[in-house]
CSV table of C-alpha atoms in Angstrom, one decimal:
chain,number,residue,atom,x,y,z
O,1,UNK,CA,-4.4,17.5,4.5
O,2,UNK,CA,-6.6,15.2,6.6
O,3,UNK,CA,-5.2,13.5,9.8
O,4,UNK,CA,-6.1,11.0,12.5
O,5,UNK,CA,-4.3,10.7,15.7
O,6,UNK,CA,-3.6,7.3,17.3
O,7,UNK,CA,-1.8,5.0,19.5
O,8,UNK,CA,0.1,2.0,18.5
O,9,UNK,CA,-1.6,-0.8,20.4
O,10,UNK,CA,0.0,-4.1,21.5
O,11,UNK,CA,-2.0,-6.2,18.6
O,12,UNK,CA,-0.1,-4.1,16.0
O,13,UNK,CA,3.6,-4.5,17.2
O,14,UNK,CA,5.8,-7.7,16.8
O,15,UNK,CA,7.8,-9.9,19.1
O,16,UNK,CA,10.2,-6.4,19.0
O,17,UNK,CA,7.4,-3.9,20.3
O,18,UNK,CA,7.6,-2.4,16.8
O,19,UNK,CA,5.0,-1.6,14.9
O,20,UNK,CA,4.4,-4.1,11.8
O,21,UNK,CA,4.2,-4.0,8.5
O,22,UNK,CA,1.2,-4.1,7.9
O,23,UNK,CA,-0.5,-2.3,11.0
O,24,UNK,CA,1.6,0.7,9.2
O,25,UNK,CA,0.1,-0.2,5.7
O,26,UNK,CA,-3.5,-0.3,7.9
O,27,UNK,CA,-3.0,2.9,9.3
O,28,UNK,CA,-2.2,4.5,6.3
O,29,UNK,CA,-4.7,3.0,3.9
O,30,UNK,CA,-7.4,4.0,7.1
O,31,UNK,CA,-6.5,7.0,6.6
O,32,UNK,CA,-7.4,7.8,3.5
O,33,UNK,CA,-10.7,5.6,3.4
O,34,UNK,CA,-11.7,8.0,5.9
O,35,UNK,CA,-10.9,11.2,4.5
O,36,UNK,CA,-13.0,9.6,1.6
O,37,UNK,CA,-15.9,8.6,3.8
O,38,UNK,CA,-16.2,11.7,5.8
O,39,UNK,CA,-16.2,13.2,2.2
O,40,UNK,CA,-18.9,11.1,1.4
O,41,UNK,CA,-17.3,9.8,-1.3
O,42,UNK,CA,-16.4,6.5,0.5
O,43,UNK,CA,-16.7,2.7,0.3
O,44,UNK,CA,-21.1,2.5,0.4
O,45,UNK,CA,-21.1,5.8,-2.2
O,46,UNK,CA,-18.5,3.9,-4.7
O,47,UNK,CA,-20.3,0.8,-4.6
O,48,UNK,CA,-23.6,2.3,-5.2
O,49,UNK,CA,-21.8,3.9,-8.4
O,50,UNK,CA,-20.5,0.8,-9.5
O,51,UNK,CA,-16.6,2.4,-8.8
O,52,UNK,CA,-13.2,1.6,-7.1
O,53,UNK,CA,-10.1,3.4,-6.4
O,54,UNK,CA,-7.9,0.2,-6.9
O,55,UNK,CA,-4.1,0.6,-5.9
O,56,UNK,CA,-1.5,0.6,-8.2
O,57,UNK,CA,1.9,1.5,-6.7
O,58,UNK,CA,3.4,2.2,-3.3
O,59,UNK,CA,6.4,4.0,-2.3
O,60,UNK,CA,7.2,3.7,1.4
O,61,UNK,CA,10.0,5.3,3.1
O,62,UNK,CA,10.6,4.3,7.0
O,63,UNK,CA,12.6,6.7,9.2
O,64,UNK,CA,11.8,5.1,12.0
O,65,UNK,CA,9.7,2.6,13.4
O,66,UNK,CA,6.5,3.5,15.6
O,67,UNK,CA,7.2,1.3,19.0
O,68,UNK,CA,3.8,0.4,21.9
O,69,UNK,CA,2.4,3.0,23.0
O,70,UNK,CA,3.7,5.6,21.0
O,71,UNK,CA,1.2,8.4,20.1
O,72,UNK,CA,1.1,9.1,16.2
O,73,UNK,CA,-0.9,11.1,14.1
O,74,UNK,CA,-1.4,10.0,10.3
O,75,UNK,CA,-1.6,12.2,7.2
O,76,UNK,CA,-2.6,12.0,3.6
O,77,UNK,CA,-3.3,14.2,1.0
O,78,UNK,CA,-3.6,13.9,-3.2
O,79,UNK,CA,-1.9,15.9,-4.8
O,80,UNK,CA,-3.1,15.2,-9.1
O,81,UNK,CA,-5.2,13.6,-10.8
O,82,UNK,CA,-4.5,12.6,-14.4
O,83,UNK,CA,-6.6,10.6,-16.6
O,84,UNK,CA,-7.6,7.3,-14.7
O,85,UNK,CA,-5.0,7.9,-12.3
O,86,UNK,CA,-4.9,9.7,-8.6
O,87,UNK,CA,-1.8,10.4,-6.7
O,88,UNK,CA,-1.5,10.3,-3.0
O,89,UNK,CA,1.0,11.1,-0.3
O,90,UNK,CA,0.9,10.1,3.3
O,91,UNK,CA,2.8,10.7,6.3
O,92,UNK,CA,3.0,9.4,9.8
O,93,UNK,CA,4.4,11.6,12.4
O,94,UNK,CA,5.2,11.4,16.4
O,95,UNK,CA,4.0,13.9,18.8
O,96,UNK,CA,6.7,16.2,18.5
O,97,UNK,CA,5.9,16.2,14.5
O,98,UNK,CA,9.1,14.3,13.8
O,99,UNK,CA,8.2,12.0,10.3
O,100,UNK,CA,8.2,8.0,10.9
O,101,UNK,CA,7.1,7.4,7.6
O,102,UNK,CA,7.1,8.9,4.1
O,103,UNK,CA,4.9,7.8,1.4
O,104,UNK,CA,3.7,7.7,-2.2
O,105,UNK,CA,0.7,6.0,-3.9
O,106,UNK,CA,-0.8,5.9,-7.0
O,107,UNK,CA,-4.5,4.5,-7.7
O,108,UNK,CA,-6.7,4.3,-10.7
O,109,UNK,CA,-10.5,4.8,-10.8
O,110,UNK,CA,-12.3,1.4,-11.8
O,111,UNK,CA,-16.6,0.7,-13.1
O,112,UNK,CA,-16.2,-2.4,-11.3
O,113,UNK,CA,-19.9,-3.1,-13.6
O,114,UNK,CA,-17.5,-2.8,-16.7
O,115,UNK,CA,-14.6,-4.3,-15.5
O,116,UNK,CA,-12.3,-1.6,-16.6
O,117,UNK,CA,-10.4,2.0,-15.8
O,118,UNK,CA,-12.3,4.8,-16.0
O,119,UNK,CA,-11.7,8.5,-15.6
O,120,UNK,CA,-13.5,10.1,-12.8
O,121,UNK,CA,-16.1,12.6,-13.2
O,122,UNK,CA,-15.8,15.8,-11.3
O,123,UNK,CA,-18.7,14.7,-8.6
O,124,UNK,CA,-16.1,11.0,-7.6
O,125,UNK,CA,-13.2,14.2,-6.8
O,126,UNK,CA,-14.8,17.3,-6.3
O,127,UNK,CA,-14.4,17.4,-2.0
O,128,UNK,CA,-10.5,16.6,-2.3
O,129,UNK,CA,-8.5,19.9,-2.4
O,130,UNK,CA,-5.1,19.7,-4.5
O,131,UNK,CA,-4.4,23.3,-2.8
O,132,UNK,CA,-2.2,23.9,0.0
O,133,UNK,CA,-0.5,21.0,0.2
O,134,UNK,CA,3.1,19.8,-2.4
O,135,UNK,CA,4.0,16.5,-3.0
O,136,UNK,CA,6.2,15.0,-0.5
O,137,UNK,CA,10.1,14.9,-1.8
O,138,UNK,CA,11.4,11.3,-2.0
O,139,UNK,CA,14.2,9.4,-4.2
O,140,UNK,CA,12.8,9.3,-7.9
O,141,UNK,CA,11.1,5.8,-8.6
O,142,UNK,CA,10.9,4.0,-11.7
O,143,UNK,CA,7.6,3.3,-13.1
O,144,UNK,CA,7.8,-0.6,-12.9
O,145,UNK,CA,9.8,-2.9,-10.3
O,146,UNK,CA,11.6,-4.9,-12.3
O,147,UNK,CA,11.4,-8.5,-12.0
O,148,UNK,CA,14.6,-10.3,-12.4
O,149,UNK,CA,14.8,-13.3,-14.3
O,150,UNK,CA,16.9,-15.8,-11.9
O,151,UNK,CA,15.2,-16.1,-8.8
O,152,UNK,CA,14.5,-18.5,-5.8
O,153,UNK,CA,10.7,-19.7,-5.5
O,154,UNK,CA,8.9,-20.8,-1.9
O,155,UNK,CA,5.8,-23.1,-1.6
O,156,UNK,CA,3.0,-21.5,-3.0
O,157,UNK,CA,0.1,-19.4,-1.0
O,158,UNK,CA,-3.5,-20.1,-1.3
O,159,UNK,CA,-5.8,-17.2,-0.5
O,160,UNK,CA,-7.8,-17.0,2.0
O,161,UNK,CA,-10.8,-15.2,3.4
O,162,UNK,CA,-8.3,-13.3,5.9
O,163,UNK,CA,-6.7,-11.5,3.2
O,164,UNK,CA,-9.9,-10.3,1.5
O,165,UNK,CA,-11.2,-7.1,1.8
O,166,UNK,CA,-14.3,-5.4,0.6
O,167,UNK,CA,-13.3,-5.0,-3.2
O,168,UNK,CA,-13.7,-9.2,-2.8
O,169,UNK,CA,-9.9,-9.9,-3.9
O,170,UNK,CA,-6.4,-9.2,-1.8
O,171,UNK,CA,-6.0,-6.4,0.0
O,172,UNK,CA,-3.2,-4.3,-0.8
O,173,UNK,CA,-1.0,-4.8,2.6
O,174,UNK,CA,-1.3,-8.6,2.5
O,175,UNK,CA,0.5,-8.8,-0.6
O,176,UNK,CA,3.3,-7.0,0.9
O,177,UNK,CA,2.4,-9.4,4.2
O,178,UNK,CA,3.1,-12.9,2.8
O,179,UNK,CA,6.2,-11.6,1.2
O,180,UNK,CA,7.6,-10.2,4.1
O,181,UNK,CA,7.1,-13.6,5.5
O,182,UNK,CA,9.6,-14.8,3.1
O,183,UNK,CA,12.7,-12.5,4.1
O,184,UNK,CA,15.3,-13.5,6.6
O,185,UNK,CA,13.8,-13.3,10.5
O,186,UNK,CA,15.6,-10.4,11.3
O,187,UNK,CA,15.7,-8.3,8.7
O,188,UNK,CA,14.1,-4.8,9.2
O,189,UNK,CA,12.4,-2.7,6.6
O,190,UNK,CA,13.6,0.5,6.0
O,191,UNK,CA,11.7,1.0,2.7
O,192,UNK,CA,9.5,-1.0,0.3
O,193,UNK,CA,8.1,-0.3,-3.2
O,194,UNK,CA,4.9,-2.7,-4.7
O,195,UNK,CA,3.2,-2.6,-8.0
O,196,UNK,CA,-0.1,-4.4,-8.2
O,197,UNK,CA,-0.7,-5.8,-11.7
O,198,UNK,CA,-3.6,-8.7,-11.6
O,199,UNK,CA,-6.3,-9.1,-8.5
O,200,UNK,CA,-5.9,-12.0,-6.6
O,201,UNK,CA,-9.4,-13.8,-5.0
O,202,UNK,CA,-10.4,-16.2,-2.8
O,203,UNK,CA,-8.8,-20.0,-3.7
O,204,UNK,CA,-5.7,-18.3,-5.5
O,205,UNK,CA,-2.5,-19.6,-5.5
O,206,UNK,CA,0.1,-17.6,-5.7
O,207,UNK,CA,3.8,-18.9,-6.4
O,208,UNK,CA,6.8,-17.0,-5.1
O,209,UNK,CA,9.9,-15.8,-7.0
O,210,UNK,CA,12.4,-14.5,-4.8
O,211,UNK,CA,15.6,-12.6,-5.9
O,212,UNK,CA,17.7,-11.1,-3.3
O,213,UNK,CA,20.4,-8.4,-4.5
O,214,UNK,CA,22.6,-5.4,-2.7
O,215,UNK,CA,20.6,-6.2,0.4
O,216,UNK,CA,17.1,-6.2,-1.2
O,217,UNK,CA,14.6,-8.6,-2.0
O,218,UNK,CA,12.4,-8.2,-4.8
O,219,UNK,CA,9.6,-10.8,-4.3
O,220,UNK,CA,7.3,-11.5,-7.2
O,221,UNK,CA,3.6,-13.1,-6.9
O,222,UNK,CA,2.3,-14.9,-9.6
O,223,UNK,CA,-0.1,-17.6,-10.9
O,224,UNK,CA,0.4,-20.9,-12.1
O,225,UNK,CA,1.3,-19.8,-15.5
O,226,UNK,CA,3.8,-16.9,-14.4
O,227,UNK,CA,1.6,-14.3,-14.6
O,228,UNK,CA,2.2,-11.9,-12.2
O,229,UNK,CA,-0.4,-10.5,-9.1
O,230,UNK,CA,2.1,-8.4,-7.6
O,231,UNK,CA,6.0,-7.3,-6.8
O,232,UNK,CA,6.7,-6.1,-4.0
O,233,UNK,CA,10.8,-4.8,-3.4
O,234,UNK,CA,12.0,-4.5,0.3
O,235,UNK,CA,15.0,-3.0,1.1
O,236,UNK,CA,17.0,-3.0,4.9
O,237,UNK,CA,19.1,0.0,4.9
């Protein structure tokens, strides 16, 4: 397991004092990039290699919300590798080691020179230890989110540099950003599942479908044409 301790400043809560979104997306991405980079198998070592680890699903589970102030410390570990894939949990804890968040990922090695999956060689996974630590038990999750077919659209998003990060495309947590821009005002995630399927770059636009069912929201991000960037589902209780 690798940890970092922290404490949840004033320019990651909202109007509530709680903790957002994405500053709990950020810390748990942070995390892991860097285990990797202390590992020295980080962003500089990947690019000189002509590799990615690009996200492909998330499983978030929120217990409760991290408020100002609050001391945390955040967790990760992977726990398999098969094929082009890598599997990773996280947690984020308070200081009496009560869990705030649960979570599941799963990412796939990419030759960013080919523009393809790739299985990684021993030396791109040799310093992460599988031993010691299980995967983290949460509620079973189908491979795909399923996109309904009947759904609500919003005024399409244009990408900009603010949501770009250093693969030059959409960073994981703004995805799940804009669509939780399109929920109801007060409606507080308890858990949220996205599947990343095409990468979105600079001068996208991306048109919402919205479909809103038991209480959840399954948000879909596409192109012109339908295809589809991401889904993200968000559920309150």
């Amino acid at each position: 397991m690798y940890s970092i301790s922290g404490r949840v400043r004033y320019s990651e809560v909202d109007a509530s004092l709680r903790l957002t979104v994405t500053g709990m997306m950020n810390y748990l991405q942070d995390c892991s990039t860097f285990q990797s980079e202390d590992l020295d198998l980080g962003v500089a070592s990947l690019n000189r290699r002509c590799r990615a680890w690009w996200l492909s699903t998330w499983q978030i589970v929120v217990e409760r919300w991290p408020v100002l102030g609050e001391e945390i410390v955040v967790s990760t570990w992977p726990y398999a590798f098969k094929g082009i894939y890598g599997y990773r949990n996280f947690t984020i804890r308070d200081r009496l080691g009560d869990y705030l968040v649960k979570a599941d990922s799963v990412w796939f090695f990419f030759d960013t020179a080919a523009g393809r999956p790739v299985r990684p060689a021993e030396d791109d996974i040799h310093g992460y230890e599988l031993s010691g630590e299980e995967r983290l038990e949460m509620a079973p999750m189908a491979r795909h989110i399923l996109v309904p077919s009947e759904y609500e659209t919003a005024e399409p998003i244009t990408v900009a540099r603010h949501h770009i990060d250093t693969n030059h495309h959409v960073n994981n947590a703004q995805y799940v950003e804009i669509a939780r821009e399109l929920l109801p005002e007060n409606f507080q995630i308890r858990e949220l599942r996205a599947e990343y399927k095409k990468a979105a770059v600079l001068g996208d636009r991306m048109f919402p479908h919205i479909h809103k069912e038991d209480g959840a929201y399954t948000i879909a991000l596409t192109d012109a044409d339908g295809e589809i960037f991401a889904v993200v589902w968000m559920r309150q209780t």
